[in-house]
Coordinates of C-alpha atoms and ligand atoms in Angstrom, one line a residue:
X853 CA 105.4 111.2 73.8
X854 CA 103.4 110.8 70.3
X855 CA 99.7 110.2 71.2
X856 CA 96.7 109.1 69.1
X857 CA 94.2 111.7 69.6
X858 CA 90.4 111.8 67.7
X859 CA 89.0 115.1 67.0
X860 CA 85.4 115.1 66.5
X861 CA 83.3 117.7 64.0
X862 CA 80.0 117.9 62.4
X863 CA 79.5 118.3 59.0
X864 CA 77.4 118.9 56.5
X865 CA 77.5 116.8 53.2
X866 CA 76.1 118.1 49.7
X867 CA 73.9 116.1 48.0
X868 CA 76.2 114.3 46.3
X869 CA 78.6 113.4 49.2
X870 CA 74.8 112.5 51.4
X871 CA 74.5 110.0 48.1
X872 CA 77.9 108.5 48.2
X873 CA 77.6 108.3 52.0
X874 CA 74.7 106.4 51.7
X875 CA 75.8 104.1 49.5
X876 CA 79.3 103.9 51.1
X877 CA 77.4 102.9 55.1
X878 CA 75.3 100.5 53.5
X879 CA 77.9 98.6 51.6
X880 CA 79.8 98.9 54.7
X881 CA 77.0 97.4 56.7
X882 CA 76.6 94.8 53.9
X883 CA 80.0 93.4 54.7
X884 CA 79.9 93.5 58.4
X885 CA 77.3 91.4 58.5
X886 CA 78.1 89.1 55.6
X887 CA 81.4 88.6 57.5
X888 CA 79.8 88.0 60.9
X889 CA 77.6 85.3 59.7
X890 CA 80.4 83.6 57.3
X891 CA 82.7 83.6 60.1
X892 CA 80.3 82.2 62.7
X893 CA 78.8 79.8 60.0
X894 CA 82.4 78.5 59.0
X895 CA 83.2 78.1 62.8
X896 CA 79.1 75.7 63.2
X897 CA 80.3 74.0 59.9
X898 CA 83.2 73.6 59.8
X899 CA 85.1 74.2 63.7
X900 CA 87.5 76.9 61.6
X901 CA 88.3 80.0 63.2
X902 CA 88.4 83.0 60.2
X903 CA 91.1 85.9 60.7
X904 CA 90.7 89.6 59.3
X905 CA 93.0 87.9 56.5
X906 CA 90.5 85.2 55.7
X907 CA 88.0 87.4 55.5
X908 CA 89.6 90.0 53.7
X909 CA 90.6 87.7 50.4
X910 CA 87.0 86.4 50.8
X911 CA 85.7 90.3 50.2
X912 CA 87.6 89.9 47.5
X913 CA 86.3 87.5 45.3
X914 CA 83.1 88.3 46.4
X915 CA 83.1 91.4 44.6
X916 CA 84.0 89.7 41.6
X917 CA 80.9 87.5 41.6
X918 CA 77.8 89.4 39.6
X919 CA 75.4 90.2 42.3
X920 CA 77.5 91.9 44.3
X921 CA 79.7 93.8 41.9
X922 CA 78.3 97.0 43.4
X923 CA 80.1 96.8 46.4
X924 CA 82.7 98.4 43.6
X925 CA 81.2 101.5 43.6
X926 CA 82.3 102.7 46.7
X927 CA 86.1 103.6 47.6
X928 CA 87.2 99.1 49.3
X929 CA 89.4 101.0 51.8
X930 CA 86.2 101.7 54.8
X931 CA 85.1 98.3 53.7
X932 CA 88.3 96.5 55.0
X933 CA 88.3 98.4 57.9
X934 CA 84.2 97.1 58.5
X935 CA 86.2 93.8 58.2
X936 CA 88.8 95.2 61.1
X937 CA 86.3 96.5 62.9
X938 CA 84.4 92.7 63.0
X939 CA 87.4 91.6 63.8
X940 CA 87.9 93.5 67.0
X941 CA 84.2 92.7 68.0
X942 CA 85.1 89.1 68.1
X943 CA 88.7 89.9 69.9
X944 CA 86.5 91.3 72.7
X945 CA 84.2 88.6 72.6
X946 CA 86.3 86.2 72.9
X947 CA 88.5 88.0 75.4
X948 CA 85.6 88.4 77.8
X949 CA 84.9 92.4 77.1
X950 CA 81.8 91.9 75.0
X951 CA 78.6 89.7 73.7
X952 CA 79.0 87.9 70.6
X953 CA 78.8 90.3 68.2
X954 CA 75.4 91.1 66.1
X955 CA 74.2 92.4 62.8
X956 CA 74.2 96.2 62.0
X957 CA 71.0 97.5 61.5
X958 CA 70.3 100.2 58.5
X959 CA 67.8 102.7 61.4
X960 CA 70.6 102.5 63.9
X961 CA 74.1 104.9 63.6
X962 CA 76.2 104.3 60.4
X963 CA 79.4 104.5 59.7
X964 CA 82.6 104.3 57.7
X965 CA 86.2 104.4 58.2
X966 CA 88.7 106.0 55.7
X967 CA 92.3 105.1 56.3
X968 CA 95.1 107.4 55.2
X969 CA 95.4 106.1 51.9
X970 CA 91.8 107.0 51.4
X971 CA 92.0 111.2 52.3
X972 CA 93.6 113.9 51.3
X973 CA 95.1 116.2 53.9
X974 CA 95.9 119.3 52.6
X975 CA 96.5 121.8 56.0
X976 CA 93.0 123.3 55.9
X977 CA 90.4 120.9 54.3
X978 CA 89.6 117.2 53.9
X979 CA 88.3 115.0 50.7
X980 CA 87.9 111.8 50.7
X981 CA 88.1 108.9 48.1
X982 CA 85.5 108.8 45.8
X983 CA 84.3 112.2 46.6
X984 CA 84.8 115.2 44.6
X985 CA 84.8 117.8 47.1
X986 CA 86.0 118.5 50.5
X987 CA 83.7 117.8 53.4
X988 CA 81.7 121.0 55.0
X989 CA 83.3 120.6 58.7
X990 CA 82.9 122.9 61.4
X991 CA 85.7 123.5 63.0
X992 CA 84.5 124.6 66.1
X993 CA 88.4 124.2 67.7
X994 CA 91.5 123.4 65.0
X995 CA 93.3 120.7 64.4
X996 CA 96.7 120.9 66.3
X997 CA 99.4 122.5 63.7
X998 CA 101.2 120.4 61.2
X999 CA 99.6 116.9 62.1
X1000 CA 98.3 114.1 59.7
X1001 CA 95.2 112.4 59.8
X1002 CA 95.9 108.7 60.3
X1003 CA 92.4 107.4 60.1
X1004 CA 88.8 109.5 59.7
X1005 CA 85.4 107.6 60.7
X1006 CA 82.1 109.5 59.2
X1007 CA 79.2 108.4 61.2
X1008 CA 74.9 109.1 60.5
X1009 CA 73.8 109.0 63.8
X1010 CA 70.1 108.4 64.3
X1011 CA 69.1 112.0 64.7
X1012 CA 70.4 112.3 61.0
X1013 CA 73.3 114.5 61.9
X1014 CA 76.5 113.4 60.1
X1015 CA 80.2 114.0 62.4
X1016 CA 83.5 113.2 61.5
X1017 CA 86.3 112.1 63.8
X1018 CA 89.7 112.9 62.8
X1019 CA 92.2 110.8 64.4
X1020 CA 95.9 112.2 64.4
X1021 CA 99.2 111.6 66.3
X1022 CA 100.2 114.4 68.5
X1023 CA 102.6 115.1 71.0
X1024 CA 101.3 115.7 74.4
X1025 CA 103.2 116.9 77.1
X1026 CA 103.2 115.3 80.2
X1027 CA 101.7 118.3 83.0
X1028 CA 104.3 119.3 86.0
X1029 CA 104.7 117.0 89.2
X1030 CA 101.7 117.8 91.8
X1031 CA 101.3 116.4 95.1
X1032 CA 98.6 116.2 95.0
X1033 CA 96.0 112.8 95.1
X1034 CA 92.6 111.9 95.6
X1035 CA 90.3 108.7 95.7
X1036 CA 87.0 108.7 93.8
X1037 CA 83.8 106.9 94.9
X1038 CA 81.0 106.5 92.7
X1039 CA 77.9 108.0 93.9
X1040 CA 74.3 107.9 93.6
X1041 CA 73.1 111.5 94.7
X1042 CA 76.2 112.9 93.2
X1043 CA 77.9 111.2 90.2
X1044 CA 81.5 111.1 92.0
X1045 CA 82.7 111.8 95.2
X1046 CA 86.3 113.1 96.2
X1047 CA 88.0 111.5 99.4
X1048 CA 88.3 115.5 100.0
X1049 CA 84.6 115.2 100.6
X1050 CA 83.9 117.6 97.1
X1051 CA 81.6 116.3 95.1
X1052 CA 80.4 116.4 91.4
X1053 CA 77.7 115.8 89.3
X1054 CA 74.0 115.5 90.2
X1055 CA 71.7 113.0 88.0
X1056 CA 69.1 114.9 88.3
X1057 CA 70.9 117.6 85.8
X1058 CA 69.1 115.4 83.2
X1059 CA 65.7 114.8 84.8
X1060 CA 64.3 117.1 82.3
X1061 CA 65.5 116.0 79.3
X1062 CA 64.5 112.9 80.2
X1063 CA 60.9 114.0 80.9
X1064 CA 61.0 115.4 77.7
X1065 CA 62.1 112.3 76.5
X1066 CA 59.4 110.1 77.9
X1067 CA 56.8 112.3 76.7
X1068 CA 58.1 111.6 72.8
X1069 CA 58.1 108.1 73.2
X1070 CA 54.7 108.2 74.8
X1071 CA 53.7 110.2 71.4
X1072 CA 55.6 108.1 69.1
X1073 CA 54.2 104.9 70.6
X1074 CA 50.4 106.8 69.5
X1075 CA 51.5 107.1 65.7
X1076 CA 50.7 104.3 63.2
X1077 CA 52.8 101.8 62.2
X1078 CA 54.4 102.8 58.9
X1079 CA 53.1 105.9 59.0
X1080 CA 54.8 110.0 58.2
X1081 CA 53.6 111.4 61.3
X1082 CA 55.5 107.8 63.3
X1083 CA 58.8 108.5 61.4
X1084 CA 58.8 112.1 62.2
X1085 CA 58.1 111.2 66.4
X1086 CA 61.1 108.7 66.3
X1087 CA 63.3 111.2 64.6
X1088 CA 62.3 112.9 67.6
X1089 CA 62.6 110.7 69.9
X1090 CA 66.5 109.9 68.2
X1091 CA 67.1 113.7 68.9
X1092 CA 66.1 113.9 72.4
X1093 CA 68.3 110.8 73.2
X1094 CA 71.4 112.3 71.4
X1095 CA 71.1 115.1 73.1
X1096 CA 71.5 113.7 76.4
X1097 CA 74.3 111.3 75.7
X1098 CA 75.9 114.4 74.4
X1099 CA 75.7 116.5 77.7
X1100 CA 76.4 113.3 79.8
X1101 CA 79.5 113.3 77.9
X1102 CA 80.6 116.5 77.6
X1103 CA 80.1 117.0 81.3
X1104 CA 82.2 113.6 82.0
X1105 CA 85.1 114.7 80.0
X1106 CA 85.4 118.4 81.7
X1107 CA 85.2 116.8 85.0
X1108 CA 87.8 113.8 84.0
X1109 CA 90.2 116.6 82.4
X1110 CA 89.7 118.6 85.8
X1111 CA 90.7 115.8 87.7
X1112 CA 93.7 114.8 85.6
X1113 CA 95.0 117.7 86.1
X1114 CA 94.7 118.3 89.4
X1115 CA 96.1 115.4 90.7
X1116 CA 99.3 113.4 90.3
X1117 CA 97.7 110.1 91.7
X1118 CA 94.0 108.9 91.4
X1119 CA 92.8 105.8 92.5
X1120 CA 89.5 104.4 91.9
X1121 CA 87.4 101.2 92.5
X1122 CA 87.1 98.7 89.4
X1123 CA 83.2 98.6 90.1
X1124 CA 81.2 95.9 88.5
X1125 CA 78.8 98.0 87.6
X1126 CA 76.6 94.9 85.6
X1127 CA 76.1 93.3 88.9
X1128 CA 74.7 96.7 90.5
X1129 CA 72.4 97.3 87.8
X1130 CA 70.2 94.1 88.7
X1131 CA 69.1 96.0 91.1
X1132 CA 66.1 98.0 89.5
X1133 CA 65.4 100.9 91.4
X1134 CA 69.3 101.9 91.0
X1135 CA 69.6 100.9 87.8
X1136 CA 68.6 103.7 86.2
X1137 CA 70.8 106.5 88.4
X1138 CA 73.8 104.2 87.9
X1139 CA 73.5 104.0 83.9
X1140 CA 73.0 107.7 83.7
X1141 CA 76.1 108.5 85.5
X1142 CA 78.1 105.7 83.4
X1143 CA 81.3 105.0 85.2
X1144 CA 82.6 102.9 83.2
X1145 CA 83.1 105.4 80.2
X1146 CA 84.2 107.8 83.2
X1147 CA 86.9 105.4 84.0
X1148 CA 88.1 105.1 80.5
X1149 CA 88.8 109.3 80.1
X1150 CA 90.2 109.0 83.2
X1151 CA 92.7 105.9 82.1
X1152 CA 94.1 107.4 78.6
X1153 CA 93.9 111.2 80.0
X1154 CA 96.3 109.5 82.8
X1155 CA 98.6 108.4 80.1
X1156 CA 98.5 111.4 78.4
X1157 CA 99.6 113.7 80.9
X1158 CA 102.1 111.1 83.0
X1159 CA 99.5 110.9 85.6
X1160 CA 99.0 107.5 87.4
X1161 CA 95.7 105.9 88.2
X1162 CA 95.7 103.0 90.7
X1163 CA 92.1 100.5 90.4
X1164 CA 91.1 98.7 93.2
X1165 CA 89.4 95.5 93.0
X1166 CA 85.9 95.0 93.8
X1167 CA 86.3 92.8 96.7
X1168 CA 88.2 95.5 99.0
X1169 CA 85.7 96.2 101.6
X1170 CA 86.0 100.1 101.0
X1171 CA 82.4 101.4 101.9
X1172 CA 82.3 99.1 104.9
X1173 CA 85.3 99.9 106.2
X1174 CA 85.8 102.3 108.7
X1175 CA 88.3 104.8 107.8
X1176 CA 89.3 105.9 111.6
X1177 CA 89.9 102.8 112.9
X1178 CA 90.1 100.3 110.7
X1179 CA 86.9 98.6 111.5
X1180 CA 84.6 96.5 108.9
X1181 CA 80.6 96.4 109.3
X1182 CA 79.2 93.0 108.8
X1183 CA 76.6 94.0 106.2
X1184 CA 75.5 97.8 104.7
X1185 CA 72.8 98.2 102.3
X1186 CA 72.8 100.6 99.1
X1187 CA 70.5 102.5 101.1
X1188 CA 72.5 103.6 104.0
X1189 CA 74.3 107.0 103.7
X1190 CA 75.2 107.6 107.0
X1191 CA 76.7 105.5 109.4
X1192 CA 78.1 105.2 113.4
X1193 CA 81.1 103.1 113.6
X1194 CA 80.4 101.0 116.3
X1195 CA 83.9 100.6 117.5
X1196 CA 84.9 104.1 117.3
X1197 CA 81.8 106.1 117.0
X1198 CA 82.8 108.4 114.7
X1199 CA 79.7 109.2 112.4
X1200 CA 80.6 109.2 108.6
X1201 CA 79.2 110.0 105.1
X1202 CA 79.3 106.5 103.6
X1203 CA 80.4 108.3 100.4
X1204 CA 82.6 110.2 101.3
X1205 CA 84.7 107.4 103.8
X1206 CA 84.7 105.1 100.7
X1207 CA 86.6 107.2 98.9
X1208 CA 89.1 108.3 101.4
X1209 CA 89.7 103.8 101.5
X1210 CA 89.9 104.2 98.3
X1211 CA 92.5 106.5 98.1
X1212 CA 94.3 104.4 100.9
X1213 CA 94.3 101.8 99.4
X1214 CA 95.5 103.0 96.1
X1215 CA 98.4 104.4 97.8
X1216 CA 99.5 101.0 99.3
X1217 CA 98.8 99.7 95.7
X1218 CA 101.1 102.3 94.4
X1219 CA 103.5 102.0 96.7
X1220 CA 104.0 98.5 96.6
X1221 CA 103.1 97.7 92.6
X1222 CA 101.1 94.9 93.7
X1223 CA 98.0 93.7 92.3
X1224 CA 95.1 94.1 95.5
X1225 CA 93.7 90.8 94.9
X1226 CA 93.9 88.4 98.0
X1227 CA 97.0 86.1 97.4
X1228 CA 99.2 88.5 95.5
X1229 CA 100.9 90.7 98.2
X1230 CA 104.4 88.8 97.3
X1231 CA 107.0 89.5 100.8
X1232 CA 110.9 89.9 99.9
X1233 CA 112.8 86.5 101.4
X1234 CA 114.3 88.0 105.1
X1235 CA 111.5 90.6 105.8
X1236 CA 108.2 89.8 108.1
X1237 CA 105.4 89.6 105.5
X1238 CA 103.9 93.3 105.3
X1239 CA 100.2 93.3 106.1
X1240 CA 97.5 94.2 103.6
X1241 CA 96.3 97.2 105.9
X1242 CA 100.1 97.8 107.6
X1243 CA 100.1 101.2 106.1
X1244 CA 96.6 102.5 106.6
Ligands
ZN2218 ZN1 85.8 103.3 113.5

């Protein structure tokens, strides 16, 4: 099966590619945001509703006019896709996924997408429209043999470091038949917890970079406004905070690949991780294990490898449930990690029996390829209506 797959470098531009970067973000920037506010303003004015194609023939003639001819100098192709990219924002906004979206900022991350049209492939380096030479990638791992870039997004994060993702089409095999399956809770003293009992991931692995980090922004927040010595503390500051979203991410994509692989069925809760986070004094460990990009490498690694992962909704009871017998506590508080069950009394890890419901569940899920909402268990016509917990 023929998947799309991004391959991320860094590189290191010349000063006349850093130039033409420059130029090329902040046009790209310019019309993000001159799109956002026409299409909100035509909506407030006028109750019309612009598509990527409205706004695309309106990038048009407004490079023709005078004062923004300059938008010329730069290859159009990333500036349509700034218009696609707009466009996707609003899908998710109005789809529920997202806020309404907001203006890109020049001291945030920049970047700009180059469609195929736009590069030149040949086998070993990469040049882009408008550029002269090919960009100084390191290729720390190749790119799979014989593909074709379909798209390529240069990025300036805040740290000043410039990457380039390469996405291509490649053909991933699905992995052999295990049986193998596990249910994954989300943890607080350990990032995930298998219904094996294993666990992984401690957020305290980045307690020091993050005292690190609080000790820059304490010194940036000393520095003058406007001042050399202020720009050089948040550069600092933008380092120390790329550095630990790296490692966050690197170590979430190991473990997703680990359990991908090792499993032909993994079910997981659909947490609503927004409504945990109102809660202060867990809002912090919660964010730094972030589940929710967890649960996305989990999803498309799934699909790449013909594995199947089964998400339970939020409402199923699996922390308060009592894996032995079936039993559900009327109330259990964030802070509990032990409990008795008072019916059986068998003692468990509240972790650790979570995910083993979870992985129950899932099953019955699975089996059945019904939604676990309450309501849609469907029963064939002739056959006593199977019970939500029948199986369990
Ligand atoms: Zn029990």
């Amino acid at each position: 099966m023929k998947q799309k797959k991004a391959y991320k470098y860094r590189f290191y531009p010349n000063d006349e590619q850093k130039q033409m970067l420059a130029r090329t973000f902040g046009c790209c920037r310019y019309v993000y945001n001159w799109a956002l506010r026409d299409r909100t303003d035509a909506y407030y004015k006028r109750g019309e509703r612009l598509s990527y194609e409205d706004t695309a023939q309106r990038l048009v003639l407004l490079k023709k006019q005078e004062e923004t001819s300059w938008l010329d100098e730069v290859s159009s192709v990333p500036l349509q896709q700034a218009l696609r990219n707009l466009d996707r924002a609003f899908r998710n906004f109005f789809e529920g996924r997202a806020h309404y979206p907001t203006f890109k900022k020049k001291r945030h991350q920049q970047s700009a997408t180059y469609a195929s049209n736009a590069l030149n492939w040949d086998g070993k380096s990469l040049t882009l429209a408008k550029m002269d030479e090919p960009l100084a990638i390191v290729w720390h791992r190749p790119l799979p043999d014989g593909c074709k870039p379909s798209s390529v997004t240069l990025t300036k994060d805040e740290a000043e470091r410039y990457f380039v993702s390469i996405v291509v089409e490649e053909d991933i095999k699905a992995l052999e038949v295990t049986p193998k399956m596990v249910g994954l809770d989300l943890g607080l003293k350990s990032m995930v917890i298998e219904s094996s009992g294993q666990t992984h991931g401690n957020p305290k692995f980045f307690a020091k970079d993050e005292k690190k980090l609080a000790k820059a922004q304490r010194r940036l927040a000393k520095k003058k406004k406007g001042s050399k010595n202020r720009a050089k503390a948040r550069l600092k500051v933008a380092r120390l905070h790329k550095k630990i979203a790296d490692r966050r991410r690197d170590y979430q994509h190991k473990l997703s690949t680990k359990i991908i692989r090792e499993n032909q069925v993994v079910c997981i809760e659909s947490l609503q991780v927004k409504n945990m986070v109102k809660n202060h004094s867990l809002a912090k460990a919660i964010s730094d294990v972030g589940w929710s990009e967890f649960v996305r490498q989990l999803e498309y690694k799934a699909e790449w490898y013909g594995r199947t992962l089964v998400k339970i909704d939020k409402w199923y009871p699996s922390s308060k449930r009592c894996f032995d017998c079936g039993h559900i506590l009327d109330s259990l508080t964030l802070d509990v990690r032990a409990w008795t069950c008072p019916e059986c009394g068998v003692h468990h890890d509240r972790d650790i029996n979570a995910a083993k419901n979870i992985l129950a569940v899932g099953l019955t899920v699975a089996a059945c390829g019904e939604a676990v909402r309450p309501g849609a268990v469907k029963t064939k016509p002739g056959k006593p209506p199977r019970s939500r917990n029948a199986s369990q």
